[in-house]
Coordinates of N, CA and C in Angstrom, one line a residue:
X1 N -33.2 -28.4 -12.5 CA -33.0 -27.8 -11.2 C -33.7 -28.6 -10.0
X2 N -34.7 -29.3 -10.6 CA -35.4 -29.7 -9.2 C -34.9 -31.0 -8.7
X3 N -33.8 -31.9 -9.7 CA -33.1 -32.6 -9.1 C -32.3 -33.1 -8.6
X4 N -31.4 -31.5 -9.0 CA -30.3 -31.1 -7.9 C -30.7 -31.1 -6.6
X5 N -29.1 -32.2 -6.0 CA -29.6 -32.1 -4.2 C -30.0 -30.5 -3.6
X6 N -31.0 -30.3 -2.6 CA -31.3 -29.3 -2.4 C -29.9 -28.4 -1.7
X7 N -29.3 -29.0 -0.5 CA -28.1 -28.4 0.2 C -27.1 -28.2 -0.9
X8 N -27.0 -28.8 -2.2 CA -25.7 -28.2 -2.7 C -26.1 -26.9 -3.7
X9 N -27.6 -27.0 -4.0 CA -28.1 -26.1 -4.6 C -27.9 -24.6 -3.6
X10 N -28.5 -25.1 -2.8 CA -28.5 -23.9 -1.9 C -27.4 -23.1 -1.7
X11 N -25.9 -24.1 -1.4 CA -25.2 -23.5 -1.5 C -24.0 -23.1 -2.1
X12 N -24.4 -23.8 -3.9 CA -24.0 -22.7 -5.2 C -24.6 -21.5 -5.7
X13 N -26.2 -21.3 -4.9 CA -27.0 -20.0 -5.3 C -26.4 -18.6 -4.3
X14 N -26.0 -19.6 -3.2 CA -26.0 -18.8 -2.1 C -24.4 -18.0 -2.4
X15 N -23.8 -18.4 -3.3 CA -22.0 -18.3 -3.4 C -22.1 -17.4 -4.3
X16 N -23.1 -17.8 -4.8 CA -23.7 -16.5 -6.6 C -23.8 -15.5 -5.9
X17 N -24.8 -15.1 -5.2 CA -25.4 -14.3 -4.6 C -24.1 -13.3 -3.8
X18 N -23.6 -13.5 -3.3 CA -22.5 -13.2 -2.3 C -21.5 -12.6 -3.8
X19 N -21.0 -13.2 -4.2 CA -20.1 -13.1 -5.3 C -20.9 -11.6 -6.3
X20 N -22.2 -12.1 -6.5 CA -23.1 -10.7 -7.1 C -22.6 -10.1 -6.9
X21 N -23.0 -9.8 -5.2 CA -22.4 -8.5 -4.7 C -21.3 -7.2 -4.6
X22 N -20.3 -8.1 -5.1 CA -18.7 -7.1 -5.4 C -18.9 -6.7 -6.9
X23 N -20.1 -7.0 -7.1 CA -20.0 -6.1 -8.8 C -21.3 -5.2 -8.9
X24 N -20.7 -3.9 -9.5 CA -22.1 -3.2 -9.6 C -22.1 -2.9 -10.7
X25 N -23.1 -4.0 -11.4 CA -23.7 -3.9 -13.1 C -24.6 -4.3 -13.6
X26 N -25.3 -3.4 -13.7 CA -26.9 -3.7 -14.1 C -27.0 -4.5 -15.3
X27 N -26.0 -5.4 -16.3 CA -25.8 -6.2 -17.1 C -25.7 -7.2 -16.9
X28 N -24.8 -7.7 -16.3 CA -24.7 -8.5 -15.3 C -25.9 -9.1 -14.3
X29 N -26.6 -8.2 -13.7 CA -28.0 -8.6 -12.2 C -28.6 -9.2 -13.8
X30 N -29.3 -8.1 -14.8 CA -29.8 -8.5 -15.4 C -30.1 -10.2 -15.9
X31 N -28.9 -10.0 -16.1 CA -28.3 -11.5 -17.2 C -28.4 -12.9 -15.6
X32 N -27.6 -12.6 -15.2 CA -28.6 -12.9 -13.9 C -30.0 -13.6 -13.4
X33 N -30.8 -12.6 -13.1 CA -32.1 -12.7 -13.2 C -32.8 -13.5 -14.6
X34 N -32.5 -13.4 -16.0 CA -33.0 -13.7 -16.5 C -32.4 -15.6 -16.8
X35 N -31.4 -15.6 -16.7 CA -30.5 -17.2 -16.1 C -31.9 -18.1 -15.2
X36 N -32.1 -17.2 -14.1 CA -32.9 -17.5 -13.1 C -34.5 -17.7 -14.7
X37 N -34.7 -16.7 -14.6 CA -36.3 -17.3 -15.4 C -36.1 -18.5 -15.9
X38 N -35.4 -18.5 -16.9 CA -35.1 -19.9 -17.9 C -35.0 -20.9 -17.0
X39 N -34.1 -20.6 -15.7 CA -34.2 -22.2 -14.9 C -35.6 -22.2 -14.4
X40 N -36.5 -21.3 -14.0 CA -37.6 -21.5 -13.6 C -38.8 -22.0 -14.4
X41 N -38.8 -21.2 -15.4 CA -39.4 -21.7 -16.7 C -39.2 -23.4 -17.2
X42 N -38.5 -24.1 -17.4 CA -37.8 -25.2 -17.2 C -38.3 -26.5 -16.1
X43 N -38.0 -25.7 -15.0 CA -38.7 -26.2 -14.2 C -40.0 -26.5 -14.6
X44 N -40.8 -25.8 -14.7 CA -42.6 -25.9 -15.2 C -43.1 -25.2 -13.8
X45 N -42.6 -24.3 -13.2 CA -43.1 -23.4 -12.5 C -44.0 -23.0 -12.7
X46 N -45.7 -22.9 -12.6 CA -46.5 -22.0 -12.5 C -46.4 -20.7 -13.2
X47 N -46.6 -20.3 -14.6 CA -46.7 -18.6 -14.9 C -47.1 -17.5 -13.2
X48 N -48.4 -18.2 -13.2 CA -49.1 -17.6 -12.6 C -48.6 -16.9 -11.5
X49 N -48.1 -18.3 -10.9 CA -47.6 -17.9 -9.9 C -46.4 -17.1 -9.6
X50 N -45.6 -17.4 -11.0 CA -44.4 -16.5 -10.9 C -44.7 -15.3 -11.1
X51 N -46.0 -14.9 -11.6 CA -46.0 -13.3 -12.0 C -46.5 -12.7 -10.6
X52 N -47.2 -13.3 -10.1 CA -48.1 -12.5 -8.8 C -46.5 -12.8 -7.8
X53 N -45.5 -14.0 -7.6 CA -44.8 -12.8 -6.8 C -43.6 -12.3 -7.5
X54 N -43.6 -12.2 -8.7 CA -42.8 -10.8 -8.9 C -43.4 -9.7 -9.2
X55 N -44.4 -9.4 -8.8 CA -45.3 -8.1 -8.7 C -45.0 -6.9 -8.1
X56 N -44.7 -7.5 -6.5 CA -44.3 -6.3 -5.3 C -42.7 -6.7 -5.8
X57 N -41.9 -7.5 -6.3 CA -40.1 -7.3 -6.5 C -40.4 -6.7 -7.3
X58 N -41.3 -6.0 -8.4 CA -41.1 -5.3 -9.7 C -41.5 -4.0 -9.4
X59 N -42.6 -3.7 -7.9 CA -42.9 -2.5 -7.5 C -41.4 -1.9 -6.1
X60 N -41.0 -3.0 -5.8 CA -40.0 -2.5 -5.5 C -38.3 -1.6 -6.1
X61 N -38.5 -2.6 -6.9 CA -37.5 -2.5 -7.7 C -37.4 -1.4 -8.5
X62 N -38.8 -0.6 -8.8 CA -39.2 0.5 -9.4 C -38.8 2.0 -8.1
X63 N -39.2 1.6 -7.0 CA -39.1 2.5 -5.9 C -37.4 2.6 -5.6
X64 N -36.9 1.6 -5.8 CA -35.0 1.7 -5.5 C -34.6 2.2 -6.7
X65 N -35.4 2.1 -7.7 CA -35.0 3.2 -8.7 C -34.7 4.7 -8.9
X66 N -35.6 4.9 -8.6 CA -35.9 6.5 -8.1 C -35.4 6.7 -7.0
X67 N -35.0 5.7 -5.6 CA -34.4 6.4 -4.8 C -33.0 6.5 -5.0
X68 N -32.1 5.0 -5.9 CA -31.0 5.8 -6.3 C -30.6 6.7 -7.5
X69 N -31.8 7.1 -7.8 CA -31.5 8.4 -9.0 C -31.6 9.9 -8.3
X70 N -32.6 9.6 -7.3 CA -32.5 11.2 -6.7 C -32.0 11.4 -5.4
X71 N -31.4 10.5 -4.8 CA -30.2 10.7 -3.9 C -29.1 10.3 -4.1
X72 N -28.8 10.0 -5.2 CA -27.2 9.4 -5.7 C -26.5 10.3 -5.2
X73 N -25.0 10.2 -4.9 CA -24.1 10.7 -4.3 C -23.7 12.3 -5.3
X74 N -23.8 13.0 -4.2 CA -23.7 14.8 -5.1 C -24.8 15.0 -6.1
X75 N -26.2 14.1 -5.7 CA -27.1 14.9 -6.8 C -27.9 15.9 -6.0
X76 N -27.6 16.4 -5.1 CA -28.2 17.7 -4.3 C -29.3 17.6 -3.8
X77 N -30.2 18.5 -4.2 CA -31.4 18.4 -4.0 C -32.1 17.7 -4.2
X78 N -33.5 17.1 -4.4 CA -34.2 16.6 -4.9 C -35.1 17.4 -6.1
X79 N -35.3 16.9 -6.7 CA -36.2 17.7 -7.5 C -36.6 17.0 -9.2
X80 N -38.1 16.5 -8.8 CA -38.5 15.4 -9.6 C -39.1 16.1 -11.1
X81 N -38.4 17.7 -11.4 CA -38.4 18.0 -12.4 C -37.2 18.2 -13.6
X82 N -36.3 17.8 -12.7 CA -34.8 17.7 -13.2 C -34.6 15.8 -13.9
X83 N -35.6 14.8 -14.1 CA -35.0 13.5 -14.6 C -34.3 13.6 -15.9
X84 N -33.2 13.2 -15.6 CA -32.2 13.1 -17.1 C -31.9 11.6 -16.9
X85 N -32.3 11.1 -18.5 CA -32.4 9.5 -18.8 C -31.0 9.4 -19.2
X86 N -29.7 10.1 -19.4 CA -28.4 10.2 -19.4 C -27.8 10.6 -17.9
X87 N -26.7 9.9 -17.4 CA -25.9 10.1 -16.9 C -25.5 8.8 -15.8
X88 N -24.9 9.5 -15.0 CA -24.4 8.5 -13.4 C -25.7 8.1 -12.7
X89 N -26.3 8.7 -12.8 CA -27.5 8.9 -11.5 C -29.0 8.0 -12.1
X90 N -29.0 7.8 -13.5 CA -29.7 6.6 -13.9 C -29.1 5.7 -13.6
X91 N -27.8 5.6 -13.7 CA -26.8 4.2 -13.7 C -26.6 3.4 -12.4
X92 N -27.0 4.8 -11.1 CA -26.9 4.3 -10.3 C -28.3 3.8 -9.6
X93 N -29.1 4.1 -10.1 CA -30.7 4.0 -10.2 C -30.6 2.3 -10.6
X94 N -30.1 2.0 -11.9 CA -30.1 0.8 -12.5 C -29.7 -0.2 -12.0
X95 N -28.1 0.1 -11.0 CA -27.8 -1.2 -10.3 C -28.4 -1.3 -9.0
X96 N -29.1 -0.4 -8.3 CA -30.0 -0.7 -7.3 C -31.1 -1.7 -7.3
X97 N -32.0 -1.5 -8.0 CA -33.0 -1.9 -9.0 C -32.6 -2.9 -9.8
X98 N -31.7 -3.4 -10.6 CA -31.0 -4.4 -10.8 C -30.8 -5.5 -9.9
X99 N -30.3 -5.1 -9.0 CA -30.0 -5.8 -7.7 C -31.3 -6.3 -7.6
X100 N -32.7 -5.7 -7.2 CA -33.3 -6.5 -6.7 C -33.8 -7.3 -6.9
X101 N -34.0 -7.0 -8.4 CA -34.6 -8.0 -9.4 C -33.9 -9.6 -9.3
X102 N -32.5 -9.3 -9.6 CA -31.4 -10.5 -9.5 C -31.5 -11.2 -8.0
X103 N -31.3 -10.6 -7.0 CA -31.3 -11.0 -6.1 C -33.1 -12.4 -5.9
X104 N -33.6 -11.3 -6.1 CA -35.1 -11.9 -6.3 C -35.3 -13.3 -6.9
X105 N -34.4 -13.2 -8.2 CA -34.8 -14.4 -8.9 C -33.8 -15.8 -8.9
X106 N -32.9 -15.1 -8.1 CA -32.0 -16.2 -7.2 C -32.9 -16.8 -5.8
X107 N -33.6 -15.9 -5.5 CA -34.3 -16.5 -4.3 C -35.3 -17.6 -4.8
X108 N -35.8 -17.6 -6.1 CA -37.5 -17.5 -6.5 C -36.9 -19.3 -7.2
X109 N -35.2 -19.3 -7.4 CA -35.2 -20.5 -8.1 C -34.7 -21.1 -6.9
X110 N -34.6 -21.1 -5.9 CA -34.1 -22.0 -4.9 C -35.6 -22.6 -3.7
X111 N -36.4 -21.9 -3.8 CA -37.7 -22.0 -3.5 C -38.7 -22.5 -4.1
X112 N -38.8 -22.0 -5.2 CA -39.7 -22.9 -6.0 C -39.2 -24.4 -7.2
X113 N -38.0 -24.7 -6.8 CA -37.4 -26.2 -7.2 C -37.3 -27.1 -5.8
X114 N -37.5 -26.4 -5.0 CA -36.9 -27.3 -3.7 C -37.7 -27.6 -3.0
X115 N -38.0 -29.1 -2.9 CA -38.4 -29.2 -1.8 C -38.6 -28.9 -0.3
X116 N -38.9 -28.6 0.7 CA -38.7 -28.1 2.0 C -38.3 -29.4 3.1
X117 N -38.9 -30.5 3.1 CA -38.6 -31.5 3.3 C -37.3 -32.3 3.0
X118 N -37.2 -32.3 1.6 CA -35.8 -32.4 1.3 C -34.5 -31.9 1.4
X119 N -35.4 -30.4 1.3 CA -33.7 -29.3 1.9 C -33.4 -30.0 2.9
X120 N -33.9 -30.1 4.5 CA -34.2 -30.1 5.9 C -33.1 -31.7 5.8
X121 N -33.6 -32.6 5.2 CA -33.7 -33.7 5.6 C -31.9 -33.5 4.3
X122 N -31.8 -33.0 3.7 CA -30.2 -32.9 2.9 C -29.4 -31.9 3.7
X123 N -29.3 -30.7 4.3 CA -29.1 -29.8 5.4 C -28.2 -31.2 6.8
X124 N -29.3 -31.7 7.0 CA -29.0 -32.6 8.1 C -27.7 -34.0 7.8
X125 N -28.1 -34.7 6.7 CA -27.4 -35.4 6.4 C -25.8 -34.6 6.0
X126 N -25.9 -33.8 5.0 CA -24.3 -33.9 4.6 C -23.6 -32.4 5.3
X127 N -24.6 -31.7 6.3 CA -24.0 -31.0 7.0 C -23.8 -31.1 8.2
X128 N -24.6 -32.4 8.9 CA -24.7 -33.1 10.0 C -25.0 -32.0 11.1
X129 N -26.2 -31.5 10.9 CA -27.0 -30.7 11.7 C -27.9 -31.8 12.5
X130 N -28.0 -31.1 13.9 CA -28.2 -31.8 14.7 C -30.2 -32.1 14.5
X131 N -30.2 -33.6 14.8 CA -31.5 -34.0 14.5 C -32.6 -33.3 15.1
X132 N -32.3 -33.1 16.4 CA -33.3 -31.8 17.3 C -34.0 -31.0 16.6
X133 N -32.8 -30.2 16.0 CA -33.3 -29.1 15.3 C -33.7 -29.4 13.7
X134 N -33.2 -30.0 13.6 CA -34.2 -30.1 11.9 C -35.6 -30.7 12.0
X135 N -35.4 -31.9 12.9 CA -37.0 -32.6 12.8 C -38.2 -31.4 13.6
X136 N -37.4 -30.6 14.7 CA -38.5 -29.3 15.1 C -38.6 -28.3 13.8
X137 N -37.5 -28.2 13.3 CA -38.1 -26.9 11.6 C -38.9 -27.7 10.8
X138 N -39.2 -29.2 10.5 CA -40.4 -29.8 9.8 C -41.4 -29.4 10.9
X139 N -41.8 -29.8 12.2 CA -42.6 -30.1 12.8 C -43.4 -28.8 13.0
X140 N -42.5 -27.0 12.7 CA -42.6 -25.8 13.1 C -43.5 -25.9 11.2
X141 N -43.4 -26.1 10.2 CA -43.6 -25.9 9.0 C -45.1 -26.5 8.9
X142 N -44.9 -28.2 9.8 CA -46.2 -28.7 9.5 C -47.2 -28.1 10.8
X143 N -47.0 -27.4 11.8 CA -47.5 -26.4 12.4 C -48.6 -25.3 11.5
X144 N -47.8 -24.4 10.4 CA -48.4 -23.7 9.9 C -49.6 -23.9 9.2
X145 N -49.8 -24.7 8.3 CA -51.4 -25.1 8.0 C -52.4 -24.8 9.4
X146 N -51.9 -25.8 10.0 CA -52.9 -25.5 11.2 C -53.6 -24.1 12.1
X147 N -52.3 -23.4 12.0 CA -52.7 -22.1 12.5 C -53.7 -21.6 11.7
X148 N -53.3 -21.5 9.8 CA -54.0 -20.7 9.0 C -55.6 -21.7 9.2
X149 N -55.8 -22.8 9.5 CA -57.1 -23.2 9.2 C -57.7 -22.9 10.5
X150 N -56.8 -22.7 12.0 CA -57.8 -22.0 12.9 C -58.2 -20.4 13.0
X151 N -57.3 -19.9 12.0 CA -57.5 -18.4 11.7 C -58.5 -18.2 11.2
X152 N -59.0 -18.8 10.2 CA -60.3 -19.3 9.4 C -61.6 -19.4 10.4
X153 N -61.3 -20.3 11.1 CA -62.1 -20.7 11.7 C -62.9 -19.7 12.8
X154 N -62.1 -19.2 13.5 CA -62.4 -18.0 14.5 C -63.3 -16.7 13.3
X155 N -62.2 -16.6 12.6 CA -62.9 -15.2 11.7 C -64.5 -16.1 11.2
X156 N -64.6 -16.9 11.3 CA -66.1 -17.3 10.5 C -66.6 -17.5 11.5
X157 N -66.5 -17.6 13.2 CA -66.9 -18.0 14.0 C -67.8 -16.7 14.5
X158 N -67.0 -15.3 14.6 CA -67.0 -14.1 14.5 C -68.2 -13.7 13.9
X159 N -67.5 -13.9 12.4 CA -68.4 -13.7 11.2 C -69.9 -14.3 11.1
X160 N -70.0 -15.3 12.1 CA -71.7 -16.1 12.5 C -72.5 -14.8 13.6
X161 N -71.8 -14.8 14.4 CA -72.4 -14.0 15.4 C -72.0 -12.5 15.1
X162 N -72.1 -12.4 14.2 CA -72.4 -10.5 13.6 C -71.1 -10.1 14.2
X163 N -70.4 -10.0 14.5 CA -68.9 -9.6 15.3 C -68.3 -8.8 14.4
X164 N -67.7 -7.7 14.2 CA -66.8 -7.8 12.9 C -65.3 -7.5 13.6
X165 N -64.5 -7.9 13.2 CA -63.1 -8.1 13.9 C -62.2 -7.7 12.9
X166 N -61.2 -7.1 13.3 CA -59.9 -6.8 11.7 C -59.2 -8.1 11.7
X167 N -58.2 -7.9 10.8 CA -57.5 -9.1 10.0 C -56.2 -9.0 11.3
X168 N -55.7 -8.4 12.4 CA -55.0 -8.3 13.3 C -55.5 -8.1 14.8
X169 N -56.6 -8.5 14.5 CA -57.8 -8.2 15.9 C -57.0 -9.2 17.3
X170 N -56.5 -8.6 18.1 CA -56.4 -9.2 19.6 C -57.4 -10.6 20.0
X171 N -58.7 -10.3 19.9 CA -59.5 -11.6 19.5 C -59.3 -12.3 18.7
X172 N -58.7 -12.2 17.8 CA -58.2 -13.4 16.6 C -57.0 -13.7 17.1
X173 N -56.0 -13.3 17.1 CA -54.6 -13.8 17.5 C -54.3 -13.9 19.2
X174 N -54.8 -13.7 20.3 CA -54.9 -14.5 21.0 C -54.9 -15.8 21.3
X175 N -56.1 -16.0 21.4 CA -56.6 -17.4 21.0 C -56.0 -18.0 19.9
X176 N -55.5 -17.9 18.8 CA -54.3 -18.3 18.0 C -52.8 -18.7 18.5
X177 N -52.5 -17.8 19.0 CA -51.3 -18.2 20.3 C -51.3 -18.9 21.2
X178 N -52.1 -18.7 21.8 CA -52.2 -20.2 22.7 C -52.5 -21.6 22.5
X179 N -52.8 -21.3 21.2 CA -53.5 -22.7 20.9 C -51.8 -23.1 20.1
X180 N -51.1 -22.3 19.6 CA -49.7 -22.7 19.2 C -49.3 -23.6 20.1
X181 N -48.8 -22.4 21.2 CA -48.0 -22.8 22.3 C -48.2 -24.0 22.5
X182 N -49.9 -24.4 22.9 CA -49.8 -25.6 23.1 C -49.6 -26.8 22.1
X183 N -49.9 -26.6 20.7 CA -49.4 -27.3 19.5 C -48.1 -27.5 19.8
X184 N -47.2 -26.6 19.7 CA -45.8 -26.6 20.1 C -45.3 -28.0 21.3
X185 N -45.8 -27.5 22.9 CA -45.8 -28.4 23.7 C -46.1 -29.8 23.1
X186 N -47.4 -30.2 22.5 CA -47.9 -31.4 22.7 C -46.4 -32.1 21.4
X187 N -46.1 -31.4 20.4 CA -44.8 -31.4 19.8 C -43.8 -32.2 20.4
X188 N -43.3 -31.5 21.6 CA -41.9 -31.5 21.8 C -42.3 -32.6 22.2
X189 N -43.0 -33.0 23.1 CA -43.3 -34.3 24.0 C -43.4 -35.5 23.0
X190 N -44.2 -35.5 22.0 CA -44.1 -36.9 21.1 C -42.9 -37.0 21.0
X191 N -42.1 -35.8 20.5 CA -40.5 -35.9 19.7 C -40.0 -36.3 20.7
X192 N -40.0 -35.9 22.3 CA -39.0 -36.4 23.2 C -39.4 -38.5 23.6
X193 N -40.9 -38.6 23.0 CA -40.8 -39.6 23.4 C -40.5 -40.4 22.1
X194 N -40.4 -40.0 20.9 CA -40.5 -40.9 20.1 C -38.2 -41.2 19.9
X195 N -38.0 -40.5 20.8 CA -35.7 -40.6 20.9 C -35.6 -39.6 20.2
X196 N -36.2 -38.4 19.9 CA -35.1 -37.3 19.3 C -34.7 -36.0 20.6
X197 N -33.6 -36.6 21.1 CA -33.3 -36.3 22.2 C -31.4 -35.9 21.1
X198 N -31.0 -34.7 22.3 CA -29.8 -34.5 21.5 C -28.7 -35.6 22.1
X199 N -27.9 -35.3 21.3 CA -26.8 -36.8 21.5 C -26.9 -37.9 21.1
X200 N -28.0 -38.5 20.9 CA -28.1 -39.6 20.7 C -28.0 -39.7 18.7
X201 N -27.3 -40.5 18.0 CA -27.3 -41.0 16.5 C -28.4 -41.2 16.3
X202 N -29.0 -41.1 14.8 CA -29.9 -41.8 14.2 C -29.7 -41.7 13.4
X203 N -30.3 -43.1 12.6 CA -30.1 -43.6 11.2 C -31.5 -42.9 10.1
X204 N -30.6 -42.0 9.0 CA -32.0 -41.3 8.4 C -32.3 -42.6 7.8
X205 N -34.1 -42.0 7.6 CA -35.1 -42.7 6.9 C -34.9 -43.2 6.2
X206 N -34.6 -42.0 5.1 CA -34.2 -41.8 3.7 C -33.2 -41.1 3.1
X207 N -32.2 -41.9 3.4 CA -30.6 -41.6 2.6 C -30.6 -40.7 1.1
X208 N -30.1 -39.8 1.2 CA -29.7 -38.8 0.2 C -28.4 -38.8 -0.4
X209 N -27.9 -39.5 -1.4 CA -26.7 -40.3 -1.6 C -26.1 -38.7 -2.9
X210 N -25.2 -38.5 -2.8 CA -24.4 -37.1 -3.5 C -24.1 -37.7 -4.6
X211 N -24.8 -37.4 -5.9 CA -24.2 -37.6 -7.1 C -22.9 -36.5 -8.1
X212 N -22.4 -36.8 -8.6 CA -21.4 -36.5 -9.5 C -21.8 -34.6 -10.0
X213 N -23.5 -34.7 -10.4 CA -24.6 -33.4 -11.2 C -24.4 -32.9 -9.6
X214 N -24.3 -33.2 -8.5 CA -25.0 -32.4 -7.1 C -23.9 -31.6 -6.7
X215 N -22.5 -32.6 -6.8 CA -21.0 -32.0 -6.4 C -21.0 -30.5 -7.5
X216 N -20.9 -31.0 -8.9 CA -20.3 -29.9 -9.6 C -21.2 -28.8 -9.1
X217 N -22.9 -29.1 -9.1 CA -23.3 -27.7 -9.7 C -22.9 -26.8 -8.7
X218 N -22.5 -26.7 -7.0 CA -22.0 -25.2 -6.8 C -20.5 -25.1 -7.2
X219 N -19.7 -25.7 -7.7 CA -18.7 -25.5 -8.0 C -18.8 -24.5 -9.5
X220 N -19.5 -25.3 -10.3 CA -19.4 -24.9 -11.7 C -20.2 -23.4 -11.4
X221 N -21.6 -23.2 -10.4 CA -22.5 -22.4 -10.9 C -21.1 -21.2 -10.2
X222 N -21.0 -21.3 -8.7 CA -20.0 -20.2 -8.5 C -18.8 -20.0 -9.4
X223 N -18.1 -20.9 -10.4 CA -16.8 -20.8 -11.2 C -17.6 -19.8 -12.4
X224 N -18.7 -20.2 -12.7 CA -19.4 -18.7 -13.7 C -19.1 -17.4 -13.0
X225 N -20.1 -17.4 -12.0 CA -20.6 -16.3 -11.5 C -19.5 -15.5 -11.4
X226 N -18.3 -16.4 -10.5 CA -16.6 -15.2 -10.4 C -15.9 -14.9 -11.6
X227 N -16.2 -16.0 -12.7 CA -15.5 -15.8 -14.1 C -16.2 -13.9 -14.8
X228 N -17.5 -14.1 -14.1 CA -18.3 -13.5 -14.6 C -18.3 -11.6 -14.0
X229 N -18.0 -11.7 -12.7 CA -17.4 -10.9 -11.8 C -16.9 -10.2 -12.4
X230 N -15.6 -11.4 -12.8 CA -14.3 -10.3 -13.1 C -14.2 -9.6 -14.8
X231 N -14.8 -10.9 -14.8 CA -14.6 -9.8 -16.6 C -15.6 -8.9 -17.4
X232 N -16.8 -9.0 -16.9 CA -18.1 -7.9 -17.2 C -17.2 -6.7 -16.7
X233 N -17.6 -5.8 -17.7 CA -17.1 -4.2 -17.4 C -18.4 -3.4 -16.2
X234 N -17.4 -2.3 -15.4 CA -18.4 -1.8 -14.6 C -19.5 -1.6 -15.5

């Protein structure tokens, strides 16, 4: 997976995803989702990491459970002493909850195989998105570190002079914003001076050349997914 071009990845996951949608089968999300593990697993993804964030998809997924079992369509009232592990109203509990899981682990393999730099820089080439805007989405990404290490900075600043401040304190994010904004500015100005001006061509750095594995995979992955659509039973 991780050496699938990122843009065509993106957008055979993205065709899956879409295609999901006209089917409600909790066999299916399932089978799905677990497609997704194996490609992540594979990858050499991090355990760790994949468990801490499917933590809150798995506490969610638990909460859309219960809300489509006790509001499902004509189950009346509510009443959390009536659960029956038979019927419509688990089933429709299931493909909720299903859903998010699947959805989840389509997100979780397009993220954690891909590069961010590479998407950006394959996005641009074979979709021919304009240079302005992709080279400002790297420059807005390599932005972020910086904020998180002056957020750091302030709260320990704080934290010297006995201060105590919350984690959303007006004195912490103030002064965090402004110091963006002007990150931002001092930004655009290198970029305007170094020629990323719109209109004008440029020749990428580093050419991303479409192999034979890049073409098929959204063809083939979406030719499952709809094969798959149509002939899984509700």
């Amino acid at each position: 997976m991780r050496s699938i071009d990122p843009a065509c990845k993106a957008v055979g996951l993205l065709l899956c995803t879409l295609l999901l949608c006209l089917r409600h089968s909790p066999a299916l999300n399932l089978a799905v989702f677990a497609l997704c593990a194996i490609g992540l697993l594979t990858a050499r993804v991090p355990l760790r990491k994949l468990a801490l964030s499917m933590l809150p998809i798995l506490v969610a997924a638990v909460g859309t459970f219960f809300t489509g079992y006790y509001f499902a369509a004509g189950s009346g009232s509510v009443n959390a002493q009536t659960l029956n592990l038979l019927g419509s109203r688990v089933y429709n509990g299931l493909v909720l909850s299903s859903r998010v899981v699947a959805f989840a682990g389509l997100g979780f393999l397009l993220a954690y195989t891909t590069d961010k730099v590479r998407l950006v820089q394959s996005l641009q080439q074979h979709f021919r998105l304009p240079a302005v805007f992709c080279y400002g989405l790297l420059a807005a990404w390599g932005i972020f570190p910086n904020m998180a290490a002056e957020y750091r900075k302030a709260r320990a600043a704080f934290a010297a002079r006995g201060v105590r401040v919350s984690a959303l304190s007006p004195a912490l994010l103030r002064p965090l914003l402004v110091k963006t904004v002007r990150w931002s500015e001092a930004l655009a100005v290198a970029m305007e001076s170094k020629g990323f001006t719109a209109g004008r061509p440029r020749k990428p750095y580093r050419p991303l050349v479409l192999r034979p594995v890049d073409v098929l995979f959204p063809i083939l992955s979406t030719a499952a997914m709809l094969a798959a659509v149509l002939l899984v039973p509700v």
